[in-house]
Coordinates of C-alpha atoms in Angstrom, one line a residue:
M316 CA 5.7 -3.1 -7.3
V317 CA 6.6 -4.6 -4.0
N318 CA 8.9 -7.4 -2.8
N319 CA 9.3 -9.0 0.0
K320 CA 11.4 -11.0 1.4
G321 CA 12.4 -12.7 5.4
N322 CA 9.5 -14.3 7.5
L323 CA 6.5 -11.9 7.8
G324 CA 7.3 -11.2 3.9
T325 CA 4.1 -13.9 2.1
M326 CA 1.8 -11.8 5.4
I327 CA 3.0 -8.2 4.3
A328 CA 2.9 -8.5 1.1
L329 CA -1.2 -9.7 1.4
N330 CA -0.9 -6.8 2.5
L331 CA -0.2 -4.4 -0.2
W332 CA -0.8 -3.5 -3.0
M333 CA -2.4 -0.3 -0.2
L334 CA -10.5 0.4 2.0
V335 CA -13.4 1.7 4.5
C336 CA -14.0 5.2 3.9
L337 CA -10.9 7.4 0.4
T338 CA -8.8 8.0 3.7
P339 CA -9.0 4.6 6.1
S340 CA -8.2 3.8 9.1
T341 CA -7.0 0.8 11.2
S342 CA -9.7 1.6 13.5
A343 CA -12.8 0.7 11.0
F344 CA -11.6 -2.5 9.8
E345 CA -14.1 -5.1 10.5
C346 CA -12.8 -8.9 9.9
L347 CA -14.8 -10.0 6.0
S348 CA -17.3 -6.7 5.5
P349 CA -17.2 -5.5 2.1
S350 CA -14.0 -4.3 -0.2
Y351 CA -13.6 -1.0 -1.6
T352 CA -14.8 -2.1 -4.9
V353 CA -17.7 -3.8 -3.8
R354 CA -18.3 -0.5 -1.4
Q355 CA -18.5 1.1 -5.0
G356 CA -21.0 -1.2 -6.5
K357 CA -19.3 -3.1 -9.1
N358 CA -17.4 -6.8 -8.9
Y359 CA -14.9 -8.0 -7.1
T360 CA -13.0 -9.7 -9.6
D361 CA -13.5 -6.5 -12.5
D362 CA -10.0 -5.2 -13.1
V363 CA -8.6 -1.9 -12.2
T364 CA -9.9 1.3 -13.7
P365 CA -6.3 3.0 -15.1
R366 CA -6.2 6.8 -16.2
E367 CA -4.3 9.3 -17.4
L368 CA -3.1 12.2 -15.0
A369 CA -5.7 15.2 -15.0
S370 CA -4.0 18.5 -14.7
G371 CA -1.9 19.7 -11.4
E372 CA -1.6 15.7 -11.0
Y373 CA 2.3 15.2 -11.8
E374 CA 3.5 18.1 -10.2
S375 CA 1.1 16.9 -6.9
L376 CA 3.6 13.5 -6.7
K377 CA 6.7 14.5 -8.0
Q378 CA 6.1 17.4 -4.6
L379 CA 4.9 14.1 -2.5
F380 CA 7.3 12.1 -4.3
Q381 CA 10.4 14.9 -3.8
W382 CA 9.3 14.7 -0.2
M383 CA 9.0 11.6 1.1
E384 CA 12.9 11.0 -0.1
G385 CA 15.5 10.9 3.2
D386 CA 15.1 8.2 5.6
W387 CA 12.2 7.5 7.7
V388 CA 11.7 6.1 11.6
G389 CA 8.6 4.6 13.2
K390 CA 7.0 2.0 14.4
G391 CA 3.3 -0.6 13.3
Q392 CA 1.0 -2.5 13.4
T393 CA -0.7 -4.9 11.1
V394 CA -4.2 -6.3 12.0
K395 CA -5.3 -9.7 9.7
C396 CA -8.3 -12.1 10.0
A397 CA -7.8 -15.4 12.1
G398 CA -9.5 -18.6 11.4
P399 CA -12.8 -20.4 10.0
E400 CA -14.9 -17.6 8.9
D401 CA -18.2 -18.6 11.7
M402 CA -15.6 -18.2 14.3
I403 CA -13.2 -15.7 13.0
R404 CA -11.4 -13.3 15.1
E405 CA -8.7 -9.8 14.4
E406 CA -4.8 -11.5 15.5
T407 CA -3.0 -7.7 16.0
E408 CA 1.6 -7.5 15.6
S409 CA 3.4 -4.7 16.6
F410 CA 6.9 -3.8 15.2
T411 CA 9.5 -1.2 14.5
V412 CA 10.0 0.6 11.2
S413 CA 13.1 2.8 9.5
T414 CA 12.2 4.0 6.3
R415 CA 15.0 5.0 3.3
G416 CA 12.5 7.4 0.5
K417 CA 14.6 7.2 -3.2
Y418 CA 14.0 9.5 -5.9
R419 CA 15.6 9.9 -9.3
W420 CA 15.4 12.8 -11.8
Y421 CA 13.5 10.7 -14.1
G422 CA 11.1 9.6 -12.2
Q423 CA 11.2 6.8 -10.5
F424 CA 10.2 6.7 -6.7
T425 CA 10.7 3.4 -4.2
L426 CA 10.1 3.5 -0.6
E427 CA 11.9 0.8 1.8
N428 CA 11.4 -0.6 4.2
H429 CA 12.9 -2.4 7.3
I430 CA 10.8 -3.9 9.2
Y431 CA 11.5 -5.4 13.4
I432 CA 9.1 -8.1 14.8
Q433 CA 10.4 -8.0 18.5
E434 CA 8.5 -10.8 20.0
E435 CA 9.0 -13.0 16.7
R436 CA 12.5 -11.7 16.7
T437 CA 12.4 -11.8 13.3
T438 CA 12.9 -8.8 10.0
A439 CA 11.2 -8.7 6.6
D440 CA 12.1 -5.5 3.6
Q441 CA 9.6 -3.8 2.1
T442 CA 9.5 -2.1 -0.9
Y443 CA 6.8 -0.5 -2.9
D444 CA 8.1 1.5 -6.3
F445 CA 6.3 4.1 -8.2
Y446 CA 7.5 4.8 -12.4
L447 CA 6.5 8.8 -12.6
N448 CA 5.7 10.8 -15.6
E449 CA 4.2 13.7 -17.1
R450 CA 0.9 11.7 -18.2
R451 CA 0.3 8.8 -15.9
L452 CA 1.5 6.5 -13.4
A453 CA 2.3 2.3 -12.5
T454 CA 4.0 0.5 -9.8
S455 CA 6.0 -2.2 -12.7
D456 CA 5.7 -0.3 -15.9
I457 CA 5.7 3.1 -17.4
S458 CA 3.6 1.9 -20.3
V459 CA 0.8 1.5 -19.1
S460 CA -0.3 1.8 -15.8
D461 CA -1.4 -0.6 -12.9
I462 CA -3.2 1.1 -10.5
E463 CA -7.3 3.0 -10.1
I464 CA -6.0 6.4 -8.6
V465 CA -8.8 7.1 -5.9
N466 CA -7.0 10.5 -4.7
V467 CA -4.2 12.8 -5.4
S468 CA -2.4 16.0 -3.9
A469 CA 0.5 17.1 -2.5
A470 CA 0.3 16.1 1.0
E471 CA -1.7 12.7 -0.3
L472 CA -1.7 9.0 -2.5
T473 CA -4.4 6.9 -2.6
F474 CA -4.9 3.8 -5.2
I475 CA -6.1 0.0 -5.9
K476 CA -3.6 -2.5 -7.2
K477 CA -5.5 -5.2 -8.2
A478 CA -4.2 -9.6 -8.4
R479 CA -5.6 -12.9 -9.7
V480 CA -3.9 -15.4 -7.3
R481 CA -3.8 -18.8 -8.6
G482 CA -3.9 -21.7 -5.7
A483 CA -4.7 -26.0 -5.6
D484 CA -8.3 -25.7 -7.9
L485 CA -9.0 -22.1 -7.9
F486 CA -8.2 -18.5 -8.3
T487 CA -8.4 -15.1 -5.7
A488 CA -8.8 -12.3 -6.4
H489 CA -6.7 -9.8 -4.1
E490 CA -7.0 -6.1 -3.5
W491 CA -5.0 -3.9 -1.9
V492 CA -5.8 -0.8 -1.8
V493 CA -2.8 2.0 -0.5
S494 CA -2.3 4.7 1.7
L495 CA 0.4 7.2 1.5
R496 CA -0.5 10.4 3.5
R497 CA 1.8 13.9 5.1
I498 CA 1.2 14.4 7.7
S499 CA 2.8 16.8 8.9
D500 CA 6.3 18.5 7.8
T501 CA 8.2 15.6 9.2
S502 CA 5.0 12.9 10.0
L503 CA 4.3 10.3 7.5
E504 CA 1.6 7.6 7.3
V505 CA 1.7 4.1 4.7
E506 CA -1.7 2.3 5.2
S507 CA -2.4 0.0 3.4
V508 CA -6.0 -2.7 3.6
F509 CA -5.7 -6.1 1.7
S510 CA -9.1 -7.3 0.9
A511 CA -9.4 -11.6 -1.0
N512 CA -12.5 -11.8 -3.0
G513 CA -14.4 -9.1 -2.1
R514 CA -13.7 -8.7 1.2
L515 CA -11.4 -7.4 4.5
T516 CA -8.2 -9.6 5.5
S517 CA -5.9 -7.4 6.7
T518 CA -4.6 -3.7 7.1
S519 CA -1.4 -2.3 8.3
M520 CA -0.5 1.3 9.8
L521 CA 2.6 2.6 9.2
Q522 CA 3.8 5.6 11.7
L523 CA 7.0 7.2 11.2
E524 CA 8.4 10.7 11.2
R525 CA 11.5 12.0 9.5
K526 CA 14.9 11.0 10.9

């Protein structure tokens, strides 16, 4: 689950839960291009397809989460689409971030990010929660998985999370594709791509170094 506070909280939430390809990059971002689900030939309103962990995936995730434990510092960037559709433009926002990873013996892993945007002098707190056992990975309740795993290894986790958000008159289908990547022994990337109704709307990247 992702919890956000501060003036940036809503925008960060839309960026999370965090795909143009299996290992996306912000340089590939294009406003209103098809979401990951649509690119896979599926309907953007389809629910995620959870699965149980395959042989070796539990140990890989445990190893990745344990490696991410501790304090991290770095920088981040968010690119989001703004303006009417016929005049859509990309807006970029840069920030610094301090992060703490906490792994508990019973399988819960939390990644807490504290974000500071110097230009606006605003802050936000952002939290990723994971619950892991030998059968499944979830972000809220370990009794049932609520995500669709795309890729798992001791160096990367990529997954999809979806939600239907009720507006004034209708529901909007939200989709987040999130990647946690071990770049080196001391470097970590956290990337998320957000789509609404099957079209890319924003993306964010955190580049972190072990403190």
